[in-house]
Structure formats: C-alpha cells, structure tokens
Coordinates of C-alpha atoms and ligand atoms in Angstrom, one line a residue:
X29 CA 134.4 90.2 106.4
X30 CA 135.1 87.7 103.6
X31 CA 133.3 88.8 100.3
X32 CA 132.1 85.1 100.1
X33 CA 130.0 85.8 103.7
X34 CA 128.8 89.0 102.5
X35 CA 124.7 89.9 102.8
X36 CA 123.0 89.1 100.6
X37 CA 125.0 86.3 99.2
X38 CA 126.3 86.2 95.7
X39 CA 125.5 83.3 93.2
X40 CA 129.0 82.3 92.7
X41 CA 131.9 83.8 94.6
X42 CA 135.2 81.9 94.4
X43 CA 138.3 83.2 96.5
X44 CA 141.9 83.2 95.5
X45 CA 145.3 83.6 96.7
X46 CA 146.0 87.3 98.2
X47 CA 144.3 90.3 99.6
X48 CA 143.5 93.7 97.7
X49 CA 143.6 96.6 99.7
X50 CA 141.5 99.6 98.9
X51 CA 143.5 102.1 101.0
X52 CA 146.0 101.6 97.7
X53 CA 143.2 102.3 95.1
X54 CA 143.6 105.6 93.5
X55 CA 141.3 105.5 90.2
X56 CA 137.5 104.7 89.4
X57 CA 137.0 104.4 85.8
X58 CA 134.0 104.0 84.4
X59 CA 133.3 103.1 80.7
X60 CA 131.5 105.6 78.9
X61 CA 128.3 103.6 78.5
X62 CA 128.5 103.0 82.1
X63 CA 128.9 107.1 82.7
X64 CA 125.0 107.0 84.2
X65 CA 126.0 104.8 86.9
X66 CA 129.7 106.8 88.1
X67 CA 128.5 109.8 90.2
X68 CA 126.8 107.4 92.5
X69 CA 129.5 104.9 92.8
X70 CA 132.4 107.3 93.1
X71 CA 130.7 109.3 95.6
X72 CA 130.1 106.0 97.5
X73 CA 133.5 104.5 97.8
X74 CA 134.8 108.0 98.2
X75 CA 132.9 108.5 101.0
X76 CA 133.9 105.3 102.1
X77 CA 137.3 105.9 102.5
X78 CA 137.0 109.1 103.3
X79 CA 139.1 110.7 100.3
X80 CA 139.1 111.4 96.6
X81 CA 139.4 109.1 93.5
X82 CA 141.0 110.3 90.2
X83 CA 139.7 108.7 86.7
X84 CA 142.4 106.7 85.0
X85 CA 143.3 103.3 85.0
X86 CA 145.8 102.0 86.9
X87 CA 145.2 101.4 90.7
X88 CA 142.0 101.4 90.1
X89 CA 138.4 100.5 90.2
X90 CA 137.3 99.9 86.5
X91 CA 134.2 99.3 85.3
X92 CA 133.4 98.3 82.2
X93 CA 130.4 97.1 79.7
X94 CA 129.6 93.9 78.7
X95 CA 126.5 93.5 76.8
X96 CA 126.3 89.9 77.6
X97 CA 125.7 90.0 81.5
X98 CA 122.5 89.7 82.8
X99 CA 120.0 92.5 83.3
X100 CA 121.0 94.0 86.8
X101 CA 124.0 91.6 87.0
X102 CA 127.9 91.7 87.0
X103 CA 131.1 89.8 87.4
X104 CA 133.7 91.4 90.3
X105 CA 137.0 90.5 89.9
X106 CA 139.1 91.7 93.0
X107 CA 143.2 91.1 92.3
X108 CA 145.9 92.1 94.4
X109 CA 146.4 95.2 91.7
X110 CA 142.7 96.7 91.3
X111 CA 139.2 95.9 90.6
X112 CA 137.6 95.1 87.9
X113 CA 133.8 95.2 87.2
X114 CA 132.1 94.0 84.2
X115 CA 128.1 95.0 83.7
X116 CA 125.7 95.4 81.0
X117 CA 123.3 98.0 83.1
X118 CA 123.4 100.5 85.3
X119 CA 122.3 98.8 88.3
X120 CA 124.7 95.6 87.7
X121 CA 127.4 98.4 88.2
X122 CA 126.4 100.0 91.5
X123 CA 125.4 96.6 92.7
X124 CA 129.0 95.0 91.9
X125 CA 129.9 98.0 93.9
X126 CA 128.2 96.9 97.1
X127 CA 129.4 93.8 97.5
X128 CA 132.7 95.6 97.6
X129 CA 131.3 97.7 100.2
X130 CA 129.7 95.3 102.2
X131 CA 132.7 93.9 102.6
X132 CA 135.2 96.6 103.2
X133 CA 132.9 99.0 105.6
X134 CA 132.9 95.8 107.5
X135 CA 136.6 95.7 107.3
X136 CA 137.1 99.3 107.7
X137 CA 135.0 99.3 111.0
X138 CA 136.4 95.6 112.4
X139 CA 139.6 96.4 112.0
X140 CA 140.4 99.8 110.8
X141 CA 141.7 98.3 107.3
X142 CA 140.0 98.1 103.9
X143 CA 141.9 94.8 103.0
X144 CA 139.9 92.3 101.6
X145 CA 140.5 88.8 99.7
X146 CA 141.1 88.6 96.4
X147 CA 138.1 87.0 94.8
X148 CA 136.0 86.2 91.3
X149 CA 132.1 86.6 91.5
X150 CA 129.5 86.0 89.1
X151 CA 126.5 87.6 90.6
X152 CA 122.7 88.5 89.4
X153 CA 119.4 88.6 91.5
X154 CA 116.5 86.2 91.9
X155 CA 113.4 88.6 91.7
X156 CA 112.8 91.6 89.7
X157 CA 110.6 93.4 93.0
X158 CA 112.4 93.2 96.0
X159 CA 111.3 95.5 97.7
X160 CA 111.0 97.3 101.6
X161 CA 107.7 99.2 102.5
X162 CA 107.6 102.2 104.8
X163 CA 104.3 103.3 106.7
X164 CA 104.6 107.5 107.0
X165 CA 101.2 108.0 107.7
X166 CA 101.0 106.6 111.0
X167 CA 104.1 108.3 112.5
X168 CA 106.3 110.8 110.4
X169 CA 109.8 110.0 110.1
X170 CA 111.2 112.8 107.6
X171 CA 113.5 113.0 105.0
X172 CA 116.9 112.2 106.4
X173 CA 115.7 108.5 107.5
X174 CA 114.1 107.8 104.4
X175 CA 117.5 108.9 102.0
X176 CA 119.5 106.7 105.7
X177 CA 117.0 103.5 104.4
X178 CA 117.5 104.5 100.2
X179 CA 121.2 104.1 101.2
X180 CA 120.5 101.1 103.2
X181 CA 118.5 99.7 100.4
X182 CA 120.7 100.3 97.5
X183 CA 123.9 98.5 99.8
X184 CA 121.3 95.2 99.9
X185 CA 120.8 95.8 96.2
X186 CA 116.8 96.0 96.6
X187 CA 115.3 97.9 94.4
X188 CA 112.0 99.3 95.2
X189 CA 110.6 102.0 97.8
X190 CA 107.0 101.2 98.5
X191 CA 106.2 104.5 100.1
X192 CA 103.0 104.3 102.2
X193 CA 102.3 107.8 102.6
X194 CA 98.1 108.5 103.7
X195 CA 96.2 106.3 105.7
X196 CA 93.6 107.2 108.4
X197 CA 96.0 108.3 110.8
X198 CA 98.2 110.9 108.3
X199 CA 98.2 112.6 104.8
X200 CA 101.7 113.0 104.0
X201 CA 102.0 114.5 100.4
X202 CA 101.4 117.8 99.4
X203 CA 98.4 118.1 96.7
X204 CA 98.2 121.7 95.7
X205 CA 94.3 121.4 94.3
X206 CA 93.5 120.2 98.3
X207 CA 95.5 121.9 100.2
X208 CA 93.8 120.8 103.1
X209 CA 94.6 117.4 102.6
X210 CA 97.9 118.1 104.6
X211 CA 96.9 121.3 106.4
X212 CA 94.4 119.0 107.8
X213 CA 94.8 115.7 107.0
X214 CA 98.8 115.7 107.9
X215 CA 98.9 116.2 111.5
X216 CA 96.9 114.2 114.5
X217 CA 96.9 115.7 118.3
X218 CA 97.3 112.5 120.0
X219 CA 97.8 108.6 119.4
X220 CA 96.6 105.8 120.8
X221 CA 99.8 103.9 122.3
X222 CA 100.7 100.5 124.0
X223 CA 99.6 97.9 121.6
X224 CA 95.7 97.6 119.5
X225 CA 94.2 95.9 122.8
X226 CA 95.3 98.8 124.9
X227 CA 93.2 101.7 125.2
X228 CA 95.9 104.4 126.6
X229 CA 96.4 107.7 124.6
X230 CA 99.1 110.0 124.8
X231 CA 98.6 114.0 124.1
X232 CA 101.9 113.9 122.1
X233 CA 101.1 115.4 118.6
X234 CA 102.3 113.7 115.1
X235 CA 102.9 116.3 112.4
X236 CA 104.4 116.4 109.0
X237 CA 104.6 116.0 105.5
X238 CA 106.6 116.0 102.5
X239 CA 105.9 119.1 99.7
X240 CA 106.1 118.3 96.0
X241 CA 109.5 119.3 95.5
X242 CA 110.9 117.0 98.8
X243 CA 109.2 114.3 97.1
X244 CA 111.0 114.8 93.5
X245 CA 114.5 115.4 95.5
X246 CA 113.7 111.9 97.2
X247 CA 112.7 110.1 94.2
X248 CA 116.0 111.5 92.6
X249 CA 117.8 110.6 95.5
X250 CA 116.5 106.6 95.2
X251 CA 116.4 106.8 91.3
X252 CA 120.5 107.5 91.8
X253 CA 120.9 104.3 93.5
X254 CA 118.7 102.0 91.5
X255 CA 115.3 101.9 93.2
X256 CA 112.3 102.6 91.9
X257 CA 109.4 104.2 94.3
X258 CA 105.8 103.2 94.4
X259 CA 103.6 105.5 96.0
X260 CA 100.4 104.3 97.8
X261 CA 97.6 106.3 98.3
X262 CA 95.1 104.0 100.1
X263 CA 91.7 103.7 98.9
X264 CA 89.1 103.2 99.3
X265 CA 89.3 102.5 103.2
X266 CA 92.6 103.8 105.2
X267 CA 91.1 107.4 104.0
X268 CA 90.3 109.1 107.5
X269 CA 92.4 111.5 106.9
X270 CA 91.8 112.8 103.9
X271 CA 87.8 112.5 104.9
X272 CA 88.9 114.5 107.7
X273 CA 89.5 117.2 105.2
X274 CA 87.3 117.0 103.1
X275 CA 84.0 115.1 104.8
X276 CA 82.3 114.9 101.4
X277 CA 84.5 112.3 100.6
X278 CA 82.0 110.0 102.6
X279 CA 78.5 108.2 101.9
X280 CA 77.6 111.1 104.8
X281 CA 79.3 113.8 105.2
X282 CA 80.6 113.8 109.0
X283 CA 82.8 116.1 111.3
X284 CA 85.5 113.5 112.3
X285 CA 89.2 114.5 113.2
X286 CA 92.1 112.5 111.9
X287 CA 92.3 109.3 113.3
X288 CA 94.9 108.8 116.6
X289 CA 93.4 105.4 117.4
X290 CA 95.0 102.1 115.4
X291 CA 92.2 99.4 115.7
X292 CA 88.5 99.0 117.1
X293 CA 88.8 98.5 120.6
X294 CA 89.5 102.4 121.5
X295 CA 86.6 103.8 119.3
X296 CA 84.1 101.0 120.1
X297 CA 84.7 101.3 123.6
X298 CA 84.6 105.2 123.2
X299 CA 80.7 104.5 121.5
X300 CA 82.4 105.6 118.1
X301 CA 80.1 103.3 115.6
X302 CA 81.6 104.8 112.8
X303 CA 85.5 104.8 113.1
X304 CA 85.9 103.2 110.0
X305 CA 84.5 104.2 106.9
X306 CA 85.2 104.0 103.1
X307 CA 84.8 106.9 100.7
X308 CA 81.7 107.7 98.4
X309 CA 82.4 105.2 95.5
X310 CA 79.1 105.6 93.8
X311 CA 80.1 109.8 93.9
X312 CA 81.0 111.3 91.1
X313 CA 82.7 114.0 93.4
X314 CA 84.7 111.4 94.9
X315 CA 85.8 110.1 92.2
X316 CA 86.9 113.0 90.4
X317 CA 89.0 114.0 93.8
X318 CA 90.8 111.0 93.0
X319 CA 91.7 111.6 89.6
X320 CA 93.0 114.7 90.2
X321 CA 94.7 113.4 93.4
X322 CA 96.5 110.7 90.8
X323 CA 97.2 113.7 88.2
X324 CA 99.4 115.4 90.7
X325 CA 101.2 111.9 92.6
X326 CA 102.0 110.6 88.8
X327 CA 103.7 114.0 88.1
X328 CA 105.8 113.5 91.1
X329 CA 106.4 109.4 91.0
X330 CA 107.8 108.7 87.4
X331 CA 107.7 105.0 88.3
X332 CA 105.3 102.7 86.2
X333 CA 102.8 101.8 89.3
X334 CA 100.6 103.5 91.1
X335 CA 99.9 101.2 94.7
X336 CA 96.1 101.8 95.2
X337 CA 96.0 100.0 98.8
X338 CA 92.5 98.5 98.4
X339 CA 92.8 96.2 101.4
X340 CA 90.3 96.0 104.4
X341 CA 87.1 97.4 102.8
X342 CA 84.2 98.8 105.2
X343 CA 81.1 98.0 103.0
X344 CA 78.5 99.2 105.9
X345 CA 78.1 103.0 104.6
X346 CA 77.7 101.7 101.0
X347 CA 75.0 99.5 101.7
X348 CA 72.9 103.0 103.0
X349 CA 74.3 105.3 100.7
X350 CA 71.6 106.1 98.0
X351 CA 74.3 106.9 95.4
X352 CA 76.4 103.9 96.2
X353 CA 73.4 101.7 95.7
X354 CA 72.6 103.2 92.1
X355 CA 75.9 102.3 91.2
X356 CA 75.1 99.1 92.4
X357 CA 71.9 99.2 90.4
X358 CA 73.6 100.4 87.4
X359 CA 76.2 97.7 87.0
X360 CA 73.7 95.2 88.3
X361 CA 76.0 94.0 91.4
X362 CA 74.5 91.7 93.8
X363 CA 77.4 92.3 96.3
X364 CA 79.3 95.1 97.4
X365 CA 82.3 93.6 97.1
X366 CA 81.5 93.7 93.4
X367 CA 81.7 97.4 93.6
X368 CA 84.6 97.3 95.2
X369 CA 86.4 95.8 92.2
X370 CA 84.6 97.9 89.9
X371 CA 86.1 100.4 91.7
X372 CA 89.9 99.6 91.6
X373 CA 88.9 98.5 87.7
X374 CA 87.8 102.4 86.9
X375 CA 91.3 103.3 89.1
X376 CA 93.6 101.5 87.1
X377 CA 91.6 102.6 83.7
X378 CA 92.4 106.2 85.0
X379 CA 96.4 105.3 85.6
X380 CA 96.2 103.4 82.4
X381 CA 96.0 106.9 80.4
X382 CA 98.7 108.1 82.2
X383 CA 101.1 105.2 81.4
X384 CA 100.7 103.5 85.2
X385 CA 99.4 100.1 86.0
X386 CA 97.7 99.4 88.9
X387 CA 99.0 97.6 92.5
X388 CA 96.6 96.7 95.2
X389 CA 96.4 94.3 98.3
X390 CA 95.2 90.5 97.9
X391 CA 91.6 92.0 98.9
X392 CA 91.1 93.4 95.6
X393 CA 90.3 89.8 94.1
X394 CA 87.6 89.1 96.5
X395 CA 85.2 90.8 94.1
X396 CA 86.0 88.6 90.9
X397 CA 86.5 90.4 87.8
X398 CA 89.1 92.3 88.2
X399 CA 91.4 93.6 85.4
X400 CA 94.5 90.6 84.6
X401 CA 96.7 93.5 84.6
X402 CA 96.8 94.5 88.0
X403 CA 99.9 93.4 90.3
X404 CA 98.4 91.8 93.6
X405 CA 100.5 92.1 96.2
X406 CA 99.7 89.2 98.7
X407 CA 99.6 90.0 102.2
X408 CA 96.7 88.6 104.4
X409 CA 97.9 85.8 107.2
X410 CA 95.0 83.5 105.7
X411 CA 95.5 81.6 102.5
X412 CA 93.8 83.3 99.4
X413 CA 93.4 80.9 96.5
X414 CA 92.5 83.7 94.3
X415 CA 96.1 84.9 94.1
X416 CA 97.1 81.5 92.7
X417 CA 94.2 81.6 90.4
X418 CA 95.1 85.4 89.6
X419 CA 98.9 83.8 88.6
X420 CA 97.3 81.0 86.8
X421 CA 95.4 83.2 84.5
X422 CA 98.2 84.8 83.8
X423 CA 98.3 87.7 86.6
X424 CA 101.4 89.1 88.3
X425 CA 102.2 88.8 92.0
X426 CA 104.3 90.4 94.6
X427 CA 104.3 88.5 98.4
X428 CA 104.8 90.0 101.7
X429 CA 103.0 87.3 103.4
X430 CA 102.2 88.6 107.0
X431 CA 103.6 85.6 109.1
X432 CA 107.8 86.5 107.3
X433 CA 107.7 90.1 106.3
X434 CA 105.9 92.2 108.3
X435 CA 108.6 93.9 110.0
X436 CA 106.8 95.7 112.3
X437 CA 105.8 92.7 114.1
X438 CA 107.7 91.7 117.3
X439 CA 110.5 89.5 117.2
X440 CA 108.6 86.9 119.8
X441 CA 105.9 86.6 117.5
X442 CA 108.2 86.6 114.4
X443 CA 111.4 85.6 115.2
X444 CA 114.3 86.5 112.5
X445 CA 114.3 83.2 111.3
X446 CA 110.7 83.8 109.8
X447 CA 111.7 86.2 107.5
X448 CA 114.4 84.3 105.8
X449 CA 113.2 80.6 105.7
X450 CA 110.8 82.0 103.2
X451 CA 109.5 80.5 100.0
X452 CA 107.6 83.1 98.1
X453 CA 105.8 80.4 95.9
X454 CA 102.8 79.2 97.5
X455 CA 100.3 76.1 97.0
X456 CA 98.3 76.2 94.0
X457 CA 100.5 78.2 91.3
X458 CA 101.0 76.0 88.0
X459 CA 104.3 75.5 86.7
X460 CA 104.2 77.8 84.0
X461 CA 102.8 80.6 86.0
X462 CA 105.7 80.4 88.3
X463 CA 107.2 83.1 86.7
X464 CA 103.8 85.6 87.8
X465 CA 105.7 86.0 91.1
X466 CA 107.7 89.1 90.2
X467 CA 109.2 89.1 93.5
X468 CA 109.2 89.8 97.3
X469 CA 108.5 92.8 100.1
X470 CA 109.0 93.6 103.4
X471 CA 106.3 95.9 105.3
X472 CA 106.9 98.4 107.8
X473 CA 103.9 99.4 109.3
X474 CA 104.1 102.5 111.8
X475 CA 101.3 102.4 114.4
X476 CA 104.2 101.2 116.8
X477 CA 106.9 102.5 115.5
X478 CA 107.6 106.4 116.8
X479 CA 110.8 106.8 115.8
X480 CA 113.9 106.5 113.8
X481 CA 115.9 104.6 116.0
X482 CA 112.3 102.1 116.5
X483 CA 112.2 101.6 112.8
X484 CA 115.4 101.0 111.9
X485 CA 115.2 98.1 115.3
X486 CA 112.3 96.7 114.1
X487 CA 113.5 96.6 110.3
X488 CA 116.7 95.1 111.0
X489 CA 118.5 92.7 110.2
X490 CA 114.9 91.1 108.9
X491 CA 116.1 93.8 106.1
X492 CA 119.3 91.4 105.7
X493 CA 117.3 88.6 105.6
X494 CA 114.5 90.0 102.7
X495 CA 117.8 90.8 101.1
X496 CA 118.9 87.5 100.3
X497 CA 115.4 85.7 99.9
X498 CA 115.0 88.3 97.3
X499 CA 118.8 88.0 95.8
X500 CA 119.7 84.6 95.9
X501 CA 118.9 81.6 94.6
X502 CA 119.8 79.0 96.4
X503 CA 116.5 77.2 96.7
X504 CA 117.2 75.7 99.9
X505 CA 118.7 78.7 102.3
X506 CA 120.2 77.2 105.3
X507 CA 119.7 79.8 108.3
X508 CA 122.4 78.6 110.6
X509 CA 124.9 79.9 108.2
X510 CA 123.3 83.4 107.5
X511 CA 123.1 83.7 111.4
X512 CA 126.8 82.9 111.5
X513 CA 127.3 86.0 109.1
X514 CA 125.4 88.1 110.8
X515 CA 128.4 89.3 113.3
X516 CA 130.4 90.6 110.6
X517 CA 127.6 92.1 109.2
X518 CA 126.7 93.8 112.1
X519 CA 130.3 95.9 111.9
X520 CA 128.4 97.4 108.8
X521 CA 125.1 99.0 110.5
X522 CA 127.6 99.8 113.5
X523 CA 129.8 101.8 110.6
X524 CA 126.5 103.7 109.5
X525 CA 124.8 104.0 112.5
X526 CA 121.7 102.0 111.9
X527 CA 119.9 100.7 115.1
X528 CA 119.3 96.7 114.5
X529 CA 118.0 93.9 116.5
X530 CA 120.6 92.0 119.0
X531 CA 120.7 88.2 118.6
X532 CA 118.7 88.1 122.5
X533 CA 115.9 89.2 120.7
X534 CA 115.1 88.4 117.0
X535 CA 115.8 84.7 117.8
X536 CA 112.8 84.7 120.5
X537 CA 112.6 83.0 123.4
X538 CA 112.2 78.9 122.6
X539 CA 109.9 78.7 125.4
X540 CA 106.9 79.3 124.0
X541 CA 105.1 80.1 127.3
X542 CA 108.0 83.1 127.2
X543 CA 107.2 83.8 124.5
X544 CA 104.0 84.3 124.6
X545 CA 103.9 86.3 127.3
X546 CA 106.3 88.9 125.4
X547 CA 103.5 89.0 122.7
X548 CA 100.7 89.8 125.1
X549 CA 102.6 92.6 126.6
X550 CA 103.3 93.9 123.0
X551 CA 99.7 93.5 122.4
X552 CA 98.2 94.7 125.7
X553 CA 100.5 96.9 127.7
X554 CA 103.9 98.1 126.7
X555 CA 104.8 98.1 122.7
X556 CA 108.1 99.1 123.4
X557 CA 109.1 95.3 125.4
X558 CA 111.5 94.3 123.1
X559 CA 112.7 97.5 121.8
X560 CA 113.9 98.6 125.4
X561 CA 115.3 95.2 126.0
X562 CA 117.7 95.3 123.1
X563 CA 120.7 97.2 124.4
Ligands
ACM1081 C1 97.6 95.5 105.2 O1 98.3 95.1 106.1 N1 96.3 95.8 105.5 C2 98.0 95.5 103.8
ZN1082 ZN1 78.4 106.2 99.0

C-alpha cells in the first residue's frame, strides 16, 4: 500500500523518488521528551517485524520533539536511509507511527516485504472525540477482543473507548459495595434471538464480567496507545439488571430476572406490562446507590467523563410512585420529563466533585434546563432541534447519528457508504458554535451481535470509514476513492486477523426491493443473513 492511500487519509502526503525498506531499520530513537510515548511504539513495530530494535541513530526510526506541531499531530518523513518523526505530544508520535504501519503490515502481508515509498506527510486530526462504542452488556465479549479493538483503534488513530458496560440485559463491572450487582446482575439464562420482531429464545446462557483490577489493566492497556475510556452506566432506564439485584431500585419493588428479551414484542406478547421500567428517582435510597456506584467506577476510569446513558426514559412507574411525585411536588414540575433532567442535573453535580463532567444521550434535553456543561451525544434517527440550540448556547456535542454510525445495523439497511458520506454538522448550529461539535462516534450495539468474529463483521470496515470522517478534513470526501483503497486495506485486517465485511455486502443490494427483503429477514427471522453470507 502506498502511504498516500493509507486509512484514514493524511492531510498532506507528498511522495518522492525511492522506496525505504523497514526490513533495513535497526534503531528507534526517541527524544527524551518523547520517552512516554517509546514502549508503545517500539513494541509495535517490533512486533511488526517480528524482531528487536536497538536505540541509536543511524538506521533508524527517530522521533523527535517539536513544540510547534499541532496537539496530536506530526510530520513523517520516510527517506531511503530511515525515518524521521517530528511531534509535539505523545499521541502525534504513536499516530506518525501508524501511518507507517498501515502501510507496511499491508506491505508485509501483500507481498511479504516491508518496502514502502519514500514520502513527506504533514498530518493532524479533524475532531478531538473520535470515538468507537462497544455494547458488553448485551452479549459479553471479554478481555482479549476488547485490547484486539484498543489495538485496532489506536492503528485508526481514534482516541476514545466508549465502554457500554450495564444495561437491562447485563451488569458487567464489579462494584464491591453490591456485589450482587454482578453475581446477579452479570449473567442472563437465555436471549431472545432472530431480530426485535421475532419472538424465538434460545436457552443458551450469557455470563461475564470484568473485576476492578481487569478494568484498570484495560484502561492502562488503551491509556498506552492514546485513548481515553468513557464508561457508561445507564440510567435511569437500561437498569434491569441491576433492579434485578437489588429490586428496591424501583418505584415498586418487583421479583424480575435480568432481562433476555431486546424490545417489546416478546414481553408484551408474554402479558409482561412492566418490562420496562426506570429506577426510583424521587428515592433517596436510589440515589445514594448511585453515588456510591459512581465513587467506585471514577476510581477505576481516570478519564474526565462519566457517560450517564439517559436515553429512552419509561415515565409510567413515576407517575404512581408516591415518592417520585413529592419530588415532583417539591421542585414544582408539571412534567415528568422535568424530573428527568433534574435527575441527570443532581448526577453530573455528584461527578462534578469528583472532577468528572457529565455525557448523556440527546434525550437528556427533552426536559429543558439542563446544566450547559453537559456533553450531549446525539443519537436519535429523528431530528432534535434542541441539540443545535444546546450548541448555540454554548453546549458541547458529540454525533453518532443512527442512520451513519450505528454499526450494528445491517449493511442493507446501512450500506458502507452511510457511514462515510457523513457530515457531522447539522441544520441549525450558528457559525460560531460550530466549534460545540467536539467530534464523532460509532456505536456498537450487542443485542445481535454474539460474538467476536460478529462484532468485528459488523464493525468493519464502517470502522475505516469513522476513521477518516473523524481524521480528515477534506470537507468534501469522495467515496469512490476510499472504496478503491479499501483492497489494500483489507491486507491489514487479513494480517491481524480481524473479521470485516466483504464488498457483496456493505455496498447493499441497489435494488431496493432486495434490499428490503434482507432487512425484513434481519428484523423478523434470521439476524445472522448477512453475516453468514459474507464468506
Ligand atoms: C440509544 O441507542 N438508545 C442510545
Ligand atoms: Zn419512584
């Protein structure tokens, strides 16, 4: 692969005469205020080409500071005799290094040679956030594929993990003042399977979850290669689980397993009224359960934001719940949704003392009032003005608009193309406020997705294509050409044994009557239709 084709694209990339070839490199140096960033680069390209590095100069890989590049930034320059990198951070350093090593594991597994052309890039990213999302709660997919998708992650040079780790279906983190939480709360007997209109259930069980010193070990893990994680711990609704282990959570206090059913049609056809509940917000019980929930995931996640979830709010047990309606009283709310902002306001007060602010979905504007500091991360298919008129006052926003970035989608419904013909700025957002929109995301949700080898087909390459709506910043991305790079790129998942889409299926059928039917059958009968049709 030519370093000018590479994924995501850099800024400026001009090639010149000759070819460097790595199997020749002997040295990485790394300037001393650099040192942070060496263990994670030398054990990269080391375990690239399969053998140790030395530290001097010549023959080598040198990296060195320069105060003046941009933050997260670098300039490459690839001669016949070595490489030289110039950076004023840490992660302009390690991502100078990818672009090398996008474009030599390509080489390396294409044609068994790690010569590339000489080259001169000037490189720095678009957005601040660009971020992936991974759903744990409804199917449990362990440590080694997470630290398989930090790597992943840190070669695209995106930089945040949005870990989605309870939801109704799963508690995955251990809290050591409820232990039930994942004694309970972490494992399911059963799921629903075949798509949310289908009402088949396997009797296959989902168990797992990650103890406090697995999650510091992962967070080290991503921290080494420049990303940041976000933990979310979904509330108030998505909380099944946890209510599973501790009922009292709820306006009533009711014996419900952990959820194995995905969406309404199962439990309302089963007679189950009350398959979807939120927690107590007007109990002071709850509430302090949720501080000291917080207390122990800020201890673990040194990261500045807490992810609070907030989105699709049940309100029906609130409006019967004698202590919810003396909050309402209280405050002197006329609408529950009122309380529901109130709510994720006395959240992010709590995560404000302990140096955290506060993300939650689009639905956490519906209310009005709530706090300007809060990062909205916009999601729902609908348009919601208020997350313009959240910029325009001066609010910060991160967009993973369903229809482009939610991964878990199928391909028919979302074809490749989706994801990267996307413009993050939306109608509505003044000028001046363009700058609210901190960056981009890409969601995968896991109701569907019951394995590895799933997720990483469902993932990719709409990862490749987040990677360079997030990186570059060439307004106008033209997909014809990112397609056309997509065959060299596929040399590097083949060389680190990612499962990815084939071109058959993430372009989708242009007949849309084909199409169509593929989406009913994901829907309806068989949520694996595309998946098994790949190889
Ligand atoms: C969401 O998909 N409910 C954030
Ligand atoms: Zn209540």
């Amino acid at each position: 692969m030519d370093i000018d084709k590479i994924i995501p694209l850099p800024q400026q990339c001009e090639l010149k005469q000759g070819k460097f070839d790595l199997a020749r490199v002997e040295n990485l140096f790394v300037d001393g205020a650099l040192k942070d960033a060496e263990s994670i680069i030398r054990a990269q390209i080391e375990g690239d080409l399969g053998r140790k590095l030395g530290s001097g100069r010549d023959n080598a890989i040198v990296v060195e500071f320069d105060k003046d590049k941009p933050a997260e930034g670098y300039e490459l320059e690839i001669k016949e005799d070595g490489v030289k990198i110039e950076a004023s951070d840490r992660r302009g350093a390690i991502y100078a290094v990818q672009t090398l090593r996008m474009a030599v594991i390509a080489e390396l597994e294409a044609e068994e040679k790690a010569a590339i052309s000489c080259a001169e890039i000037e490189d720095s990213p678009r957005f601040k956030w660009r971020g992936l999302e991974i759903d744990e709660a409804r199917h449990f997919f362990g440590e080694k594929e997470i630290k398989k998708i930090l790597d992943l992650m840190c070669l695209h040079k995106l930089n945040v993990l949005h870990w989605h780790l309870t939801d109704d279906q799963g508690w995955r983190v251990e809290i050591r003042k409820y232990p039930r939480l994942t004694e309970i709360g972490g494992k399911r007997d059963k799921s629903q399977i075949n798509g949310w209109q289908n009402k088949e259930v396997n009797d296959v069980p989902v168990e797992g979850w990650y103890t406090q010193e697995q999650i510091k070990d992962i967070v080290s893990y991503a921290a080494e290669r420049g990303i940041d994680i976000v933990p979310e711990i979904d509330m108030p609704a998505h909380l099944a689980a946890a209510m599973a282990a501790y009922p009292w959570l709820g306006c009533r206090e009711l014996d419900r397993p952990v959820a194995w059913y995905f969406g309404s049609s199962i439990p309302l056809s089963m007679g189950i009224k009350d398959w979807n509940r939120s927690a107590c917000v007007g109990s002071e019980r709850t509430m302090q359960f949720i501080r000291d929930v917080i207390d122990e995931i800020v201890e673990m996640f040194p990261f500045g934001y807490f992810h609070i979830g907030g989105d699709e709010v049940p309100m029906e047990e609130w409006k019967k719940c004698p202590k919810c309606n003396a909050a309402m009283k209280e405050h002197g709310f006329t609408d529950y949704k009122q309380l529901h902002t109130h709510f994720i306001n006395e959240v992010g007060k709590y995560v404000a003392t302990k140096g955290r602010k506060l993300i939650g979905w689009n639905e956490i504007l519906h209310g009005g009032n709530l706090a300007n500091d809060v990062l909205v991360q916009y999601w729902t298919p609908q348009p919601d003005p208020r997350v313009a008129k959240h910029l325009n006052s001066g609010g910060k926003v991160i967009v993973s608009k369903h229809k482009h970035f939610y991964f878990d989608m199928p391909y028919a419904q979302y074809p490749l193309r989706n994801t990267y013909k996307f413009t993050p700025f939306f109608g509505g957002i003044n000028e001046s406020n363009v700058g609210g929109v901190l960056g981009v995301e890409g969601e995968c949700w896991a109701e569907w997705i019951d394995s590895p080898a799933k997720l990483e087909f469902q993932m990719n390459p709409r990862l490749a294509a987040l990677s360079e709506v997030a990186w570059n910043k060439r307004d106008k991305k033209c997909y014809k050409s990112f397609e056309a790079r997509l065959d060299d790129y596929f040399n590097v998942l083949d060389a680190l044994d990612v499962n990815y889409a084939r071109p058959h299926i993430f372009r989708a059928p242009k007949n849309p009557f084909k199409r169509g039917h593929i989406v009913r059958l994901w829907y309806s009968k068989d949520m694996n239709v595309e998946f098994d049709r790949n190889n």
